[in-house]
JSON list of C-alpha atoms in Angstrom, two decimals:
[
{"chain": "C", "resi": 709, "resn": "MET", "atom": "CA", "xyz": [158.96, 82.56, -28.71]},
{"chain": "C", "resi": 710, "resn": "ASN", "atom": "CA", "xyz": [162.54, 82.16, -27.43]},
{"chain": "C", "resi": 711, "resn": "MET", "atom": "CA", "xyz": [163.76, 80.04, -24.51]},
{"chain": "C", "resi": 712, "resn": "LEU", "atom": "CA", "xyz": [163.53, 82.90, -21.99]},
{"chain": "C", "resi": 713, "resn": "ASP", "atom": "CA", "xyz": [159.94, 83.62, -23.03]},
{"chain": "C", "resi": 714, "resn": "ALA", "atom": "CA", "xyz": [159.08, 79.94, -22.70]},
{"chain": "C", "resi": 715, "resn": "ALA", "atom": "CA", "xyz": [160.70, 79.75, -19.24]},
{"chain": "C", "resi": 716, "resn": "ALA", "atom": "CA", "xyz": [158.78, 82.83, -18.11]},
{"chain": "C", "resi": 717, "resn": "ILE", "atom": "CA", "xyz": [155.44, 81.36, -19.22]},
{"chain": "C", "resi": 718, "resn": "LEU", "atom": "CA", "xyz": [156.25, 78.01, -17.59]},
{"chain": "C", "resi": 719, "resn": "ALA", "atom": "CA", "xyz": [157.15, 79.70, -14.29]},
{"chain": "C", "resi": 720, "resn": "ALA", "atom": "CA", "xyz": [154.03, 81.84, -14.44]},
{"chain": "C", "resi": 721, "resn": "GLY", "atom": "CA", "xyz": [151.99, 78.66, -14.97]},
{"chain": "C", "resi": 722, "resn": "VAL", "atom": "CA", "xyz": [153.45, 77.06, -11.83]},
{"chain": "C", "resi": 723, "resn": "ALA", "atom": "CA", "xyz": [152.66, 80.16, -9.76]},
{"chain": "C", "resi": 724, "resn": "ALA", "atom": "CA", "xyz": [149.17, 80.48, -11.23]},
{"chain": "C", "resi": 725, "resn": "GLY", "atom": "CA", "xyz": [148.34, 76.81, -10.64]},
{"chain": "C", "resi": 726, "resn": "GLY", "atom": "CA", "xyz": [149.34, 77.08, -6.99]},
{"chain": "C", "resi": 727, "resn": "ILE", "atom": "CA", "xyz": [147.48, 80.33, -6.35]},
{"chain": "C", "resi": 728, "resn": "ASN", "atom": "CA", "xyz": [144.35, 79.11, -8.15]},
{"chain": "C", "resi": 729, "resn": "THR", "atom": "CA", "xyz": [144.23, 76.03, -5.94]},
{"chain": "C", "resi": 730, "resn": "VAL", "atom": "CA", "xyz": [144.58, 78.00, -2.70]},
{"chain": "C", "resi": 731, "resn": "VAL", "atom": "CA", "xyz": [142.34, 80.93, -3.60]},
{"chain": "C", "resi": 732, "resn": "GLY", "atom": "CA", "xyz": [142.16, 82.04, -7.25]},
{"chain": "C", "resi": 733, "resn": "SER", "atom": "CA", "xyz": [143.49, 84.93, -9.36]},
{"chain": "C", "resi": 734, "resn": "GLY", "atom": "CA", "xyz": [146.28, 82.86, -10.91]},
{"chain": "C", "resi": 735, "resn": "SER", "atom": "CA", "xyz": [145.34, 84.31, -14.29]},
{"chain": "C", "resi": 736, "resn": "LEU", "atom": "CA", "xyz": [146.66, 87.65, -13.08]},
{"chain": "C", "resi": 737, "resn": "ILE", "atom": "CA", "xyz": [150.12, 86.09, -13.25]},
{"chain": "C", "resi": 738, "resn": "THR", "atom": "CA", "xyz": [149.92, 84.19, -16.53]},
{"chain": "C", "resi": 739, "resn": "PHE", "atom": "CA", "xyz": [147.79, 86.65, -18.50]},
{"chain": "C", "resi": 740, "resn": "PRO", "atom": "CA", "xyz": [149.93, 89.77, -17.86]},
{"chain": "C", "resi": 741, "resn": "THR", "atom": "CA", "xyz": [153.08, 87.70, -18.48]},
{"chain": "C", "resi": 742, "resn": "MET", "atom": "CA", "xyz": [151.84, 86.63, -21.90]},
{"chain": "C", "resi": 743, "resn": "VAL", "atom": "CA", "xyz": [150.68, 90.13, -22.81]},
{"chain": "C", "resi": 744, "resn": "ALA", "atom": "CA", "xyz": [154.07, 91.54, -21.75]},
{"chain": "C", "resi": 745, "resn": "LEU", "atom": "CA", "xyz": [155.74, 89.04, -24.07]},
{"chain": "C", "resi": 746, "resn": "GLY", "atom": "CA", "xyz": [153.75, 90.38, -27.02]},
{"chain": "C", "resi": 747, "resn": "PHE", "atom": "CA", "xyz": [150.67, 88.13, -27.17]},
{"chain": "C", "resi": 748, "resn": "PRO", "atom": "CA", "xyz": [147.47, 89.87, -28.33]},
{"chain": "C", "resi": 749, "resn": "PRO", "atom": "CA", "xyz": [145.10, 90.16, -25.30]},
{"chain": "C", "resi": 750, "resn": "ILE", "atom": "CA", "xyz": [142.39, 87.84, -26.63]},
{"chain": "C", "resi": 751, "resn": "VAL", "atom": "CA", "xyz": [144.92, 85.22, -27.74]},
{"chain": "C", "resi": 752, "resn": "ALA", "atom": "CA", "xyz": [146.61, 85.44, -24.34]},
{"chain": "C", "resi": 753, "resn": "ASN", "atom": "CA", "xyz": [143.29, 85.17, -22.52]},
{"chain": "C", "resi": 754, "resn": "VAL", "atom": "CA", "xyz": [142.06, 82.17, -24.50]},
{"chain": "C", "resi": 755, "resn": "SER", "atom": "CA", "xyz": [145.41, 80.33, -24.48]},
{"chain": "C", "resi": 756, "resn": "ASN", "atom": "CA", "xyz": [145.81, 81.00, -20.76]},
{"chain": "C", "resi": 757, "resn": "ASN", "atom": "CA", "xyz": [142.33, 79.65, -19.97]},
{"chain": "C", "resi": 758, "resn": "ILE", "atom": "CA", "xyz": [142.96, 76.40, -21.84]},
{"chain": "C", "resi": 759, "resn": "GLY", "atom": "CA", "xyz": [146.40, 75.97, -20.27]},
{"chain": "C", "resi": 760, "resn": "LEU", "atom": "CA", "xyz": [145.11, 76.39, -16.72]},
{"chain": "C", "resi": 761, "resn": "VAL", "atom": "CA", "xyz": [142.55, 73.56, -17.02]},
{"chain": "C", "resi": 762, "resn": "PRO", "atom": "CA", "xyz": [144.97, 70.75, -15.96]},
{"chain": "C", "resi": 763, "resn": "GLY", "atom": "CA", "xyz": [146.01, 72.81, -12.94]},
{"chain": "C", "resi": 764, "resn": "SER", "atom": "CA", "xyz": [142.37, 73.17, -11.93]},
{"chain": "C", "resi": 765, "resn": "VAL", "atom": "CA", "xyz": [141.92, 69.40, -12.14]},
{"chain": "C", "resi": 766, "resn": "THR", "atom": "CA", "xyz": [145.05, 68.57, -10.12]},
{"chain": "C", "resi": 767, "resn": "GLY", "atom": "CA", "xyz": [144.09, 71.21, -7.55]},
{"chain": "C", "resi": 768, "resn": "ALA", "atom": "CA", "xyz": [140.67, 69.62, -7.11]},
{"chain": "C", "resi": 769, "resn": "TYR", "atom": "CA", "xyz": [142.27, 66.17, -6.86]},
{"chain": "C", "resi": 770, "resn": "GLY", "atom": "CA", "xyz": [144.61, 67.44, -4.16]},
{"chain": "C", "resi": 771, "resn": "TYR", "atom": "CA", "xyz": [141.57, 68.34, -2.05]},
{"chain": "C", "resi": 772, "resn": "ARG", "atom": "CA", "xyz": [139.85, 64.98, -2.58]},
{"chain": "C", "resi": 773, "resn": "VAL", "atom": "CA", "xyz": [139.69, 64.27, 1.18]},
{"chain": "C", "resi": 774, "resn": "GLU", "atom": "CA", "xyz": [137.77, 67.51, 1.79]},
{"chain": "C", "resi": 775, "resn": "LEU", "atom": "CA", "xyz": [135.44, 66.69, -1.11]},
{"chain": "C", "resi": 776, "resn": "LYS", "atom": "CA", "xyz": [133.97, 63.64, 0.63]},
{"chain": "C", "resi": 777, "resn": "GLY", "atom": "CA", "xyz": [130.25, 64.06, 1.27]},
{"chain": "C", "resi": 778, "resn": "GLN", "atom": "CA", "xyz": [129.87, 66.97, -1.17]},
{"chain": "C", "resi": 779, "resn": "ARG", "atom": "CA", "xyz": [128.80, 65.01, -4.26]},
{"chain": "C", "resi": 780, "resn": "GLU", "atom": "CA", "xyz": [125.16, 66.14, -4.35]},
{"chain": "C", "resi": 781, "resn": "ARG", "atom": "CA", "xyz": [126.08, 69.74, -3.56]},
{"chain": "C", "resi": 782, "resn": "LEU", "atom": "CA", "xyz": [128.63, 69.84, -6.37]},
{"chain": "C", "resi": 783, "resn": "LEU", "atom": "CA", "xyz": [126.27, 68.25, -8.88]},
{"chain": "C", "resi": 784, "resn": "ARG", "atom": "CA", "xyz": [123.71, 70.99, -8.19]},
{"chain": "C", "resi": 785, "resn": "LEU", "atom": "CA", "xyz": [126.15, 73.88, -8.19]},
{"chain": "C", "resi": 786, "resn": "GLY", "atom": "CA", "xyz": [128.18, 72.38, -11.04]},
{"chain": "C", "resi": 787, "resn": "GLY", "atom": "CA", "xyz": [125.17, 72.84, -13.31]},
{"chain": "C", "resi": 788, "resn": "ALA", "atom": "CA", "xyz": [125.23, 76.57, -12.55]},
{"chain": "C", "resi": 789, "resn": "SER", "atom": "CA", "xyz": [128.98, 76.73, -13.23]},
{"chain": "C", "resi": 790, "resn": "PHE", "atom": "CA", "xyz": [128.55, 74.85, -16.51]},
{"chain": "C", "resi": 791, "resn": "THR", "atom": "CA", "xyz": [125.80, 77.16, -17.76]},
{"chain": "C", "resi": 792, "resn": "GLY", "atom": "CA", "xyz": [127.56, 80.32, -16.62]},
{"chain": "C", "resi": 793, "resn": "ALA", "atom": "CA", "xyz": [130.84, 79.29, -18.26]},
{"chain": "C", "resi": 794, "resn": "LEU", "atom": "CA", "xyz": [129.13, 78.85, -21.63]},
{"chain": "C", "resi": 795, "resn": "ILE", "atom": "CA", "xyz": [127.57, 82.30, -21.40]},
{"chain": "C", "resi": 796, "resn": "GLY", "atom": "CA", "xyz": [130.78, 83.97, -20.23]},
{"chain": "C", "resi": 797, "resn": "ALA", "atom": "CA", "xyz": [132.95, 82.36, -22.90]},
{"chain": "C", "resi": 798, "resn": "ALA", "atom": "CA", "xyz": [130.45, 83.37, -25.56]},
{"chain": "C", "resi": 799, "resn": "LEU", "atom": "CA", "xyz": [130.57, 86.96, -24.27]},
{"chain": "C", "resi": 800, "resn": "LEU", "atom": "CA", "xyz": [134.37, 86.95, -24.46]},
{"chain": "C", "resi": 801, "resn": "LEU", "atom": "CA", "xyz": [134.23, 85.94, -28.10]},
{"chain": "C", "resi": 802, "resn": "GLY", "atom": "CA", "xyz": [131.48, 88.43, -28.92]},
{"chain": "C", "resi": 803, "resn": "LEU", "atom": "CA", "xyz": [132.25, 91.58, -26.91]},
{"chain": "C", "resi": 804, "resn": "PRO", "atom": "CA", "xyz": [135.06, 94.10, -27.54]},
{"chain": "C", "resi": 805, "resn": "ALA", "atom": "CA", "xyz": [138.43, 93.01, -26.16]},
{"chain": "C", "resi": 806, "resn": "GLY", "atom": "CA", "xyz": [138.65, 96.00, -23.79]},
{"chain": "C", "resi": 807, "resn": "ALA", "atom": "CA", "xyz": [135.32, 95.40, -22.05]},
{"chain": "C", "resi": 808, "resn": "PHE", "atom": "CA", "xyz": [136.83, 93.57, -19.08]},
{"chain": "C", "resi": 809, "resn": "ASP", "atom": "CA", "xyz": [138.93, 96.64, -18.21]},
{"chain": "C", "resi": 810, "resn": "VAL", "atom": "CA", "xyz": [135.77, 98.05, -16.63]},
{"chain": "C", "resi": 811, "resn": "ILE", "atom": "CA", "xyz": [133.97, 94.87, -15.56]},
{"chain": "C", "resi": 812, "resn": "VAL", "atom": "CA", "xyz": [136.73, 92.92, -13.81]},
{"chain": "C", "resi": 813, "resn": "PRO", "atom": "CA", "xyz": [137.91, 95.56, -11.27]},
{"chain": "C", "resi": 814, "resn": "ALA", "atom": "CA", "xyz": [134.33, 96.11, -10.09]},
{"chain": "C", "resi": 815, "resn": "LEU", "atom": "CA", "xyz": [133.81, 92.37, -9.58]},
{"chain": "C", "resi": 816, "resn": "ILE", "atom": "CA", "xyz": [137.06, 92.02, -7.64]},
{"chain": "C", "resi": 817, "resn": "VAL", "atom": "CA", "xyz": [136.07, 94.86, -5.30]},
{"chain": "C", "resi": 818, "resn": "ILE", "atom": "CA", "xyz": [132.72, 93.17, -4.63]},
{"chain": "C", "resi": 819, "resn": "ALA", "atom": "CA", "xyz": [134.46, 89.84, -4.01]},
{"chain": "C", "resi": 820, "resn": "LEU", "atom": "CA", "xyz": [136.93, 91.35, -1.52]},
{"chain": "C", "resi": 821, "resn": "VAL", "atom": "CA", "xyz": [134.13, 93.02, 0.41]},
{"chain": "C", "resi": 822, "resn": "LEU", "atom": "CA", "xyz": [132.29, 89.70, 0.58]},
{"chain": "C", "resi": 823, "resn": "VAL", "atom": "CA", "xyz": [135.39, 87.89, 1.86]},
{"chain": "C", "resi": 824, "resn": "ILE", "atom": "CA", "xyz": [136.03, 90.50, 4.57]},
{"chain": "C", "resi": 825, "resn": "VAL", "atom": "CA", "xyz": [132.44, 90.60, 5.87]},
{"chain": "C", "resi": 826, "resn": "GLN", "atom": "CA", "xyz": [131.78, 86.90, 5.29]},
{"chain": "C", "resi": 827, "resn": "PRO", "atom": "CA", "xyz": [132.09, 85.65, 8.92]},
{"chain": "C", "resi": 828, "resn": "ARG", "atom": "CA", "xyz": [129.78, 88.35, 10.34]},
{"chain": "C", "resi": 829, "resn": "LEU", "atom": "CA", "xyz": [127.34, 88.13, 7.43]},
{"chain": "C", "resi": 830, "resn": "GLN", "atom": "CA", "xyz": [127.25, 84.34, 7.70]},
{"chain": "C", "resi": 831, "resn": "ARG", "atom": "CA", "xyz": [126.39, 84.52, 11.42]},
{"chain": "C", "resi": 832, "resn": "TRP", "atom": "CA", "xyz": [123.66, 87.06, 10.66]},
{"chain": "C", "resi": 833, "resn": "LEU", "atom": "CA", "xyz": [122.14, 84.85, 7.96]},
{"chain": "C", "resi": 834, "resn": "LEU", "atom": "CA", "xyz": [122.35, 81.69, 10.07]},
{"chain": "C", "resi": 835, "resn": "ALA", "atom": "CA", "xyz": [120.61, 83.41, 12.98]},
{"chain": "C", "resi": 836, "resn": "ARG", "atom": "CA", "xyz": [117.67, 84.34, 10.75]},
{"chain": "C", "resi": 837, "resn": "ARG", "atom": "CA", "xyz": [117.51, 81.22, 8.60]},
{"chain": "C", "resi": 838, "resn": "GLU", "atom": "CA", "xyz": [114.49, 79.03, 9.30]},
{"chain": "C", "resi": 839, "resn": "TYR", "atom": "CA", "xyz": [116.37, 75.93, 8.16]},
{"chain": "C", "resi": 840, "resn": "ASP", "atom": "CA", "xyz": [119.84, 75.16, 6.89]},
{"chain": "C", "resi": 841, "resn": "HIS", "atom": "CA", "xyz": [119.91, 74.38, 3.18]},
{"chain": "C", "resi": 842, "resn": "PRO", "atom": "CA", "xyz": [122.80, 71.94, 2.56]},
{"chain": "C", "resi": 843, "resn": "HIS", "atom": "CA", "xyz": [123.29, 73.29, -0.96]},
{"chain": "C", "resi": 844, "resn": "GLY", "atom": "CA", "xyz": [122.82, 77.00, -0.31]},
{"chain": "C", "resi": 845, "resn": "GLY", "atom": "CA", "xyz": [119.41, 77.35, -1.94]},
{"chain": "C", "resi": 846, "resn": "PRO", "atom": "CA", "xyz": [118.45, 79.20, -5.14]},
{"chain": "C", "resi": 847, "resn": "TRP", "atom": "CA", "xyz": [120.36, 82.39, -4.28]},
{"chain": "C", "resi": 848, "resn": "LEU", "atom": "CA", "xyz": [123.67, 80.54, -4.11]},
{"chain": "C", "resi": 849, "resn": "TRP", "atom": "CA", "xyz": [122.86, 78.74, -7.38]},
{"chain": "C", "resi": 850, "resn": "ALA", "atom": "CA", "xyz": [122.25, 82.10, -9.05]},
{"chain": "C", "resi": 851, "resn": "GLY", "atom": "CA", "xyz": [125.47, 83.49, -7.58]},
{"chain": "C", "resi": 852, "resn": "ILE", "atom": "CA", "xyz": [127.46, 80.51, -8.84]},
{"chain": "C", "resi": 853, "resn": "LEU", "atom": "CA", "xyz": [125.89, 81.02, -12.28]},
{"chain": "C", "resi": 854, "resn": "LEU", "atom": "CA", "xyz": [127.11, 84.65, -12.34]},
{"chain": "C", "resi": 855, "resn": "ALA", "atom": "CA", "xyz": [130.55, 83.59, -11.10]},
{"chain": "C", "resi": 856, "resn": "GLY", "atom": "CA", "xyz": [130.65, 81.04, -13.92]},
{"chain": "C", "resi": 857, "resn": "MET", "atom": "CA", "xyz": [129.83, 83.76, -16.44]},
{"chain": "C", "resi": 858, "resn": "TYR", "atom": "CA", "xyz": [132.66, 85.85, -15.04]},
{"chain": "C", "resi": 859, "resn": "GLY", "atom": "CA", "xyz": [135.07, 82.90, -15.05]},
{"chain": "C", "resi": 860, "resn": "GLY", "atom": "CA", "xyz": [134.22, 81.98, -18.62]},
{"chain": "C", "resi": 861, "resn": "TYR", "atom": "CA", "xyz": [134.81, 85.58, -19.67]},
{"chain": "C", "resi": 862, "resn": "PHE", "atom": "CA", "xyz": [138.14, 86.24, -17.94]},
{"chain": "C", "resi": 863, "resn": "GLY", "atom": "CA", "xyz": [138.69, 84.00, -14.91]},
{"chain": "C", "resi": 864, "resn": "ALA", "atom": "CA", "xyz": [141.01, 86.05, -12.69]},
{"chain": "C", "resi": 865, "resn": "ALA", "atom": "CA", "xyz": [139.65, 86.27, -9.12]},
{"chain": "C", "resi": 866, "resn": "GLN", "atom": "CA", "xyz": [136.98, 83.71, -9.97]},
{"chain": "C", "resi": 867, "resn": "GLY", "atom": "CA", "xyz": [138.14, 81.71, -6.97]},
{"chain": "C", "resi": 868, "resn": "ILE", "atom": "CA", "xyz": [137.78, 84.72, -4.67]},
{"chain": "C", "resi": 869, "resn": "ILE", "atom": "CA", "xyz": [134.19, 85.23, -5.78]},
{"chain": "C", "resi": 870, "resn": "LEU", "atom": "CA", "xyz": [133.36, 81.54, -5.42]},
{"chain": "C", "resi": 871, "resn": "ILE", "atom": "CA", "xyz": [134.86, 81.14, -1.95]},
{"chain": "C", "resi": 872, "resn": "ALA", "atom": "CA", "xyz": [133.06, 84.31, -0.81]},
{"chain": "C", "resi": 873, "resn": "LEU", "atom": "CA", "xyz": [129.70, 83.04, -2.09]},
{"chain": "C", "resi": 874, "resn": "LEU", "atom": "CA", "xyz": [130.18, 79.55, -0.66]},
{"chain": "C", "resi": 875, "resn": "GLY", "atom": "CA", "xyz": [131.38, 80.88, 2.68]},
{"chain": "C", "resi": 876, "resn": "ILE", "atom": "CA", "xyz": [128.37, 83.14, 3.10]},
{"chain": "C", "resi": 877, "resn": "ALA", "atom": "CA", "xyz": [125.70, 80.68, 1.94]},
{"chain": "C", "resi": 878, "resn": "LEU", "atom": "CA", "xyz": [126.99, 77.42, 3.48]},
{"chain": "C", "resi": 879, "resn": "ASP", "atom": "CA", "xyz": [127.69, 76.54, 7.10]},
{"chain": "C", "resi": 880, "resn": "ASP", "atom": "CA", "xyz": [130.76, 74.41, 6.49]},
{"chain": "C", "resi": 881, "resn": "ASP", "atom": "CA", "xyz": [134.52, 74.30, 7.10]},
{"chain": "C", "resi": 882, "resn": "LEU", "atom": "CA", "xyz": [136.50, 76.75, 4.96]},
{"chain": "C", "resi": 883, "resn": "GLN", "atom": "CA", "xyz": [138.83, 74.03, 3.68]},
{"chain": "C", "resi": 884, "resn": "ARG", "atom": "CA", "xyz": [135.85, 71.97, 2.47]},
{"chain": "C", "resi": 885, "resn": "LEU", "atom": "CA", "xyz": [134.46, 75.06, 0.77]},
{"chain": "C", "resi": 886, "resn": "ASN", "atom": "CA", "xyz": [137.84, 75.67, -0.84]},
{"chain": "C", "resi": 887, "resn": "ALA", "atom": "CA", "xyz": [137.75, 72.11, -2.17]},
{"chain": "C", "resi": 888, "resn": "ALA", "atom": "CA", "xyz": [134.30, 72.74, -3.63]},
{"chain": "C", "resi": 889, "resn": "LYS", "atom": "CA", "xyz": [135.58, 76.00, -5.12]},
{"chain": "C", "resi": 890, "resn": "ASN", "atom": "CA", "xyz": [138.36, 74.11, -6.91]},
{"chain": "C", "resi": 891, "resn": "VAL", "atom": "CA", "xyz": [135.89, 71.70, -8.50]},
{"chain": "C", "resi": 892, "resn": "LEU", "atom": "CA", "xyz": [133.57, 74.49, -9.64]},
{"chain": "C", "resi": 893, "resn": "SER", "atom": "CA", "xyz": [136.53, 76.44, -11.04]},
{"chain": "C", "resi": 894, "resn": "ALA", "atom": "CA", "xyz": [137.64, 73.35, -12.94]},
{"chain": "C", "resi": 895, "resn": "VAL", "atom": "CA", "xyz": [134.16, 73.02, -14.44]},
{"chain": "C", "resi": 896, "resn": "VAL", "atom": "CA", "xyz": [134.15, 76.65, -15.58]},
{"chain": "C", "resi": 897, "resn": "ASN", "atom": "CA", "xyz": [137.67, 76.54, -17.01]},
{"chain": "C", "resi": 898, "resn": "GLY", "atom": "CA", "xyz": [137.03, 73.22, -18.74]},
{"chain": "C", "resi": 899, "resn": "VAL", "atom": "CA", "xyz": [133.75, 74.29, -20.36]},
{"chain": "C", "resi": 900, "resn": "ALA", "atom": "CA", "xyz": [135.22, 77.57, -21.57]},
{"chain": "C", "resi": 901, "resn": "ALA", "atom": "CA", "xyz": [138.29, 75.76, -22.93]},
{"chain": "C", "resi": 902, "resn": "VAL", "atom": "CA", "xyz": [136.13, 73.33, -24.95]},
{"chain": "C", "resi": 903, "resn": "LEU", "atom": "CA", "xyz": [134.19, 76.22, -26.47]},
{"chain": "C", "resi": 904, "resn": "PHE", "atom": "CA", "xyz": [137.37, 78.14, -27.31]},
{"chain": "C", "resi": 905, "resn": "ILE", "atom": "CA", "xyz": [138.92, 75.09, -28.97]},
{"chain": "C", "resi": 906, "resn": "ALA", "atom": "CA", "xyz": [135.75, 74.42, -30.95]},
{"chain": "C", "resi": 907, "resn": "MET", "atom": "CA", "xyz": [135.63, 78.03, -32.13]},
{"chain": "C", "resi": 908, "resn": "SER", "atom": "CA", "xyz": [139.27, 77.81, -33.24]},
{"chain": "C", "resi": 909, "resn": "PHE", "atom": "CA", "xyz": [138.18, 75.17, -35.76]},
{"chain": "C", "resi": 910, "resn": "ILE", "atom": "CA", "xyz": [134.89, 76.66, -36.93]},
{"chain": "C", "resi": 911, "resn": "GLY", "atom": "CA", "xyz": [135.53, 80.36, -36.28]},
{"chain": "C", "resi": 912, "resn": "ASP", "atom": "CA", "xyz": [138.40, 82.81, -36.14]},
{"chain": "C", "resi": 913, "resn": "THR", "atom": "CA", "xyz": [139.45, 82.28, -32.50]},
{"chain": "C", "resi": 914, "resn": "ARG", "atom": "CA", "xyz": [143.26, 82.11, -32.28]},
{"chain": "C", "resi": 915, "resn": "ILE", "atom": "CA", "xyz": [145.10, 79.82, -29.84]},
{"chain": "C", "resi": 916, "resn": "ASP", "atom": "CA", "xyz": [148.85, 79.69, -29.25]},
{"chain": "C", "resi": 917, "resn": "TRP", "atom": "CA", "xyz": [149.31, 76.00, -28.54]},
{"chain": "C", "resi": 918, "resn": "LEU", "atom": "CA", "xyz": [152.92, 76.25, -27.39]},
{"chain": "C", "resi": 919, "resn": "ALA", "atom": "CA", "xyz": [151.85, 78.73, -24.72]},
{"chain": "C", "resi": 920, "resn": "VAL", "atom": "CA", "xyz": [148.97, 76.41, -23.81]},
{"chain": "C", "resi": 921, "resn": "VAL", "atom": "CA", "xyz": [151.36, 73.50, -23.26]},
{"chain": "C", "resi": 922, "resn": "LEU", "atom": "CA", "xyz": [153.76, 75.59, -21.18]},
{"chain": "C", "resi": 923, "resn": "VAL", "atom": "CA", "xyz": [151.00, 76.98, -18.96]},
{"chain": "C", "resi": 924, "resn": "ALA", "atom": "CA", "xyz": [149.43, 73.52, -18.65]},
{"chain": "C", "resi": 925, "resn": "VAL", "atom": "CA", "xyz": [152.65, 71.86, -17.49]},
{"chain": "C", "resi": 926, "resn": "GLY", "atom": "CA", "xyz": [153.35, 74.63, -15.02]},
{"chain": "C", "resi": 927, "resn": "ALA", "atom": "CA", "xyz": [149.78, 74.80, -13.73]},
{"chain": "C", "resi": 928, "resn": "THR", "atom": "CA", "xyz": [149.66, 71.03, -13.22]},
{"chain": "C", "resi": 929, "resn": "LEU", "atom": "CA", "xyz": [152.72, 71.16, -10.98]},
{"chain": "C", "resi": 930, "resn": "GLY", "atom": "CA", "xyz": [151.49, 74.31, -9.26]},
{"chain": "C", "resi": 931, "resn": "GLY", "atom": "CA", "xyz": [148.07, 72.78, -8.62]},
{"chain": "C", "resi": 932, "resn": "LEU", "atom": "CA", "xyz": [149.58, 69.82, -6.81]},
{"chain": "C", "resi": 933, "resn": "LEU", "atom": "CA", "xyz": [151.90, 72.05, -4.77]},
{"chain": "C", "resi": 934, "resn": "GLY", "atom": "CA", "xyz": [149.09, 74.48, -3.98]},
{"chain": "C", "resi": 935, "resn": "ALA", "atom": "CA", "xyz": [146.87, 71.67, -2.69]},
{"chain": "C", "resi": 936, "resn": "ARG", "atom": "CA", "xyz": [149.60, 70.46, -0.33]},
{"chain": "C", "resi": 937, "resn": "ILE", "atom": "CA", "xyz": [150.14, 73.95, 1.04]},
{"chain": "C", "resi": 938, "resn": "GLY", "atom": "CA", "xyz": [146.54, 75.18, 1.05]},
{"chain": "C", "resi": 939, "resn": "ARG", "atom": "CA", "xyz": [145.18, 72.22, 3.03]},
{"chain": "C", "resi": 940, "resn": "ARG", "atom": "CA", "xyz": [147.51, 73.14, 5.92]},
{"chain": "C", "resi": 941, "resn": "VAL", "atom": "CA", "xyz": [146.58, 76.82, 6.11]},
{"chain": "C", "resi": 942, "resn": "PRO", "atom": "CA", "xyz": [144.33, 77.83, 9.07]},
{"chain": "C", "resi": 943, "resn": "PRO", "atom": "CA", "xyz": [140.98, 79.45, 8.07]},
{"chain": "C", "resi": 944, "resn": "VAL", "atom": "CA", "xyz": [141.96, 82.91, 9.34]},
{"chain": "C", "resi": 945, "resn": "ALA", "atom": "CA", "xyz": [145.26, 82.85, 7.47]},
{"chain": "C", "resi": 946, "resn": "LEU", "atom": "CA", "xyz": [143.55, 81.55, 4.32]},
{"chain": "C", "resi": 947, "resn": "ARG", "atom": "CA", "xyz": [141.01, 84.39, 4.47]},
{"chain": "C", "resi": 948, "resn": "GLY", "atom": "CA", "xyz": [143.82, 86.91, 4.91]},
{"chain": "C", "resi": 949, "resn": "PHE", "atom": "CA", "xyz": [145.69, 85.44, 1.96]},
{"chain": "C", "resi": 950, "resn": "ILE", "atom": "CA", "xyz": [142.54, 85.69, -0.15]},
{"chain": "C", "resi": 951, "resn": "VAL", "atom": "CA", "xyz": [142.27, 89.39, 0.62]},
{"chain": "C", "resi": 952, "resn": "VAL", "atom": "CA", "xyz": [145.95, 90.02, -0.17]},
{"chain": "C", "resi": 953, "resn": "VAL", "atom": "CA", "xyz": [145.75, 88.22, -3.51]},
{"chain": "C", "resi": 954, "resn": "GLY", "atom": "CA", "xyz": [142.57, 90.08, -4.37]},
{"chain": "C", "resi": 955, "resn": "VAL", "atom": "CA", "xyz": [144.15, 93.47, -3.63]},
{"chain": "C", "resi": 956, "resn": "VAL", "atom": "CA", "xyz": [147.18, 92.60, -5.75]},
{"chain": "C", "resi": 957, "resn": "ALA", "atom": "CA", "xyz": [144.85, 91.50, -8.56]},
{"chain": "C", "resi": 958, "resn": "LEU", "atom": "CA", "xyz": [142.96, 94.78, -8.38]},
{"chain": "C", "resi": 959, "resn": "VAL", "atom": "CA", "xyz": [146.15, 96.87, -8.43]},
{"chain": "C", "resi": 960, "resn": "SER", "atom": "CA", "xyz": [147.44, 94.86, -11.39]},
{"chain": "C", "resi": 961, "resn": "LEU", "atom": "CA", "xyz": [144.31, 95.50, -13.41]},
{"chain": "C", "resi": 962, "resn": "LEU", "atom": "CA", "xyz": [144.13, 99.21, -12.60]},
{"chain": "C", "resi": 963, "resn": "SER", "atom": "CA", "xyz": [147.82, 99.94, -13.19]}
]
């Protein structure tokens, strides 16, 4: 890796950390960058996941004000994210490397549809709900579990899926839901990273640690910047940005 390659990965990490904090899909910047520089896809995917963990943590910290009062909710949903991440990471290590070429685009399309129809669907559900469940009930838990599986497997657009699920199932401010999304994303990324690191010692999983460090430094800075920007974005603008990022992610994967 030469200096230009290192600078490109560092810059991609900053951009990914910021986008992940505001909405998600930051991996669609770092992952393609690493592949374009000659990294094998699985090595790029695993190294990218580990490197983005610090950015997830700083992004969640940046939303600490919006996290107040959500402790019990996050403990419940965090269990689903934890379990899903283990399953997804195990699938990444066990399935063929090209499997996500089919799976990921379909999930992004579903996520974008959910984001677009979320306000109307939420009103419809609230009008027919006998009582408001502060944690979203079992259906949200199951959805977060599936999102965790997806995030542990690849991770791009994980934030879009999470914010769509949270926005539909919970009657709460979008910025507070975005804060919860950042915590759940951090759980998924962290769990998957631990499994990948463990398998690098006891299995044949390869990790490029220089790329990990570069992505981590960039994502940490990007996470802090993204939190400062994202907390000032109006809900309508944030939803529009989510859709734009999701469309770009889909085009990137299909091209």
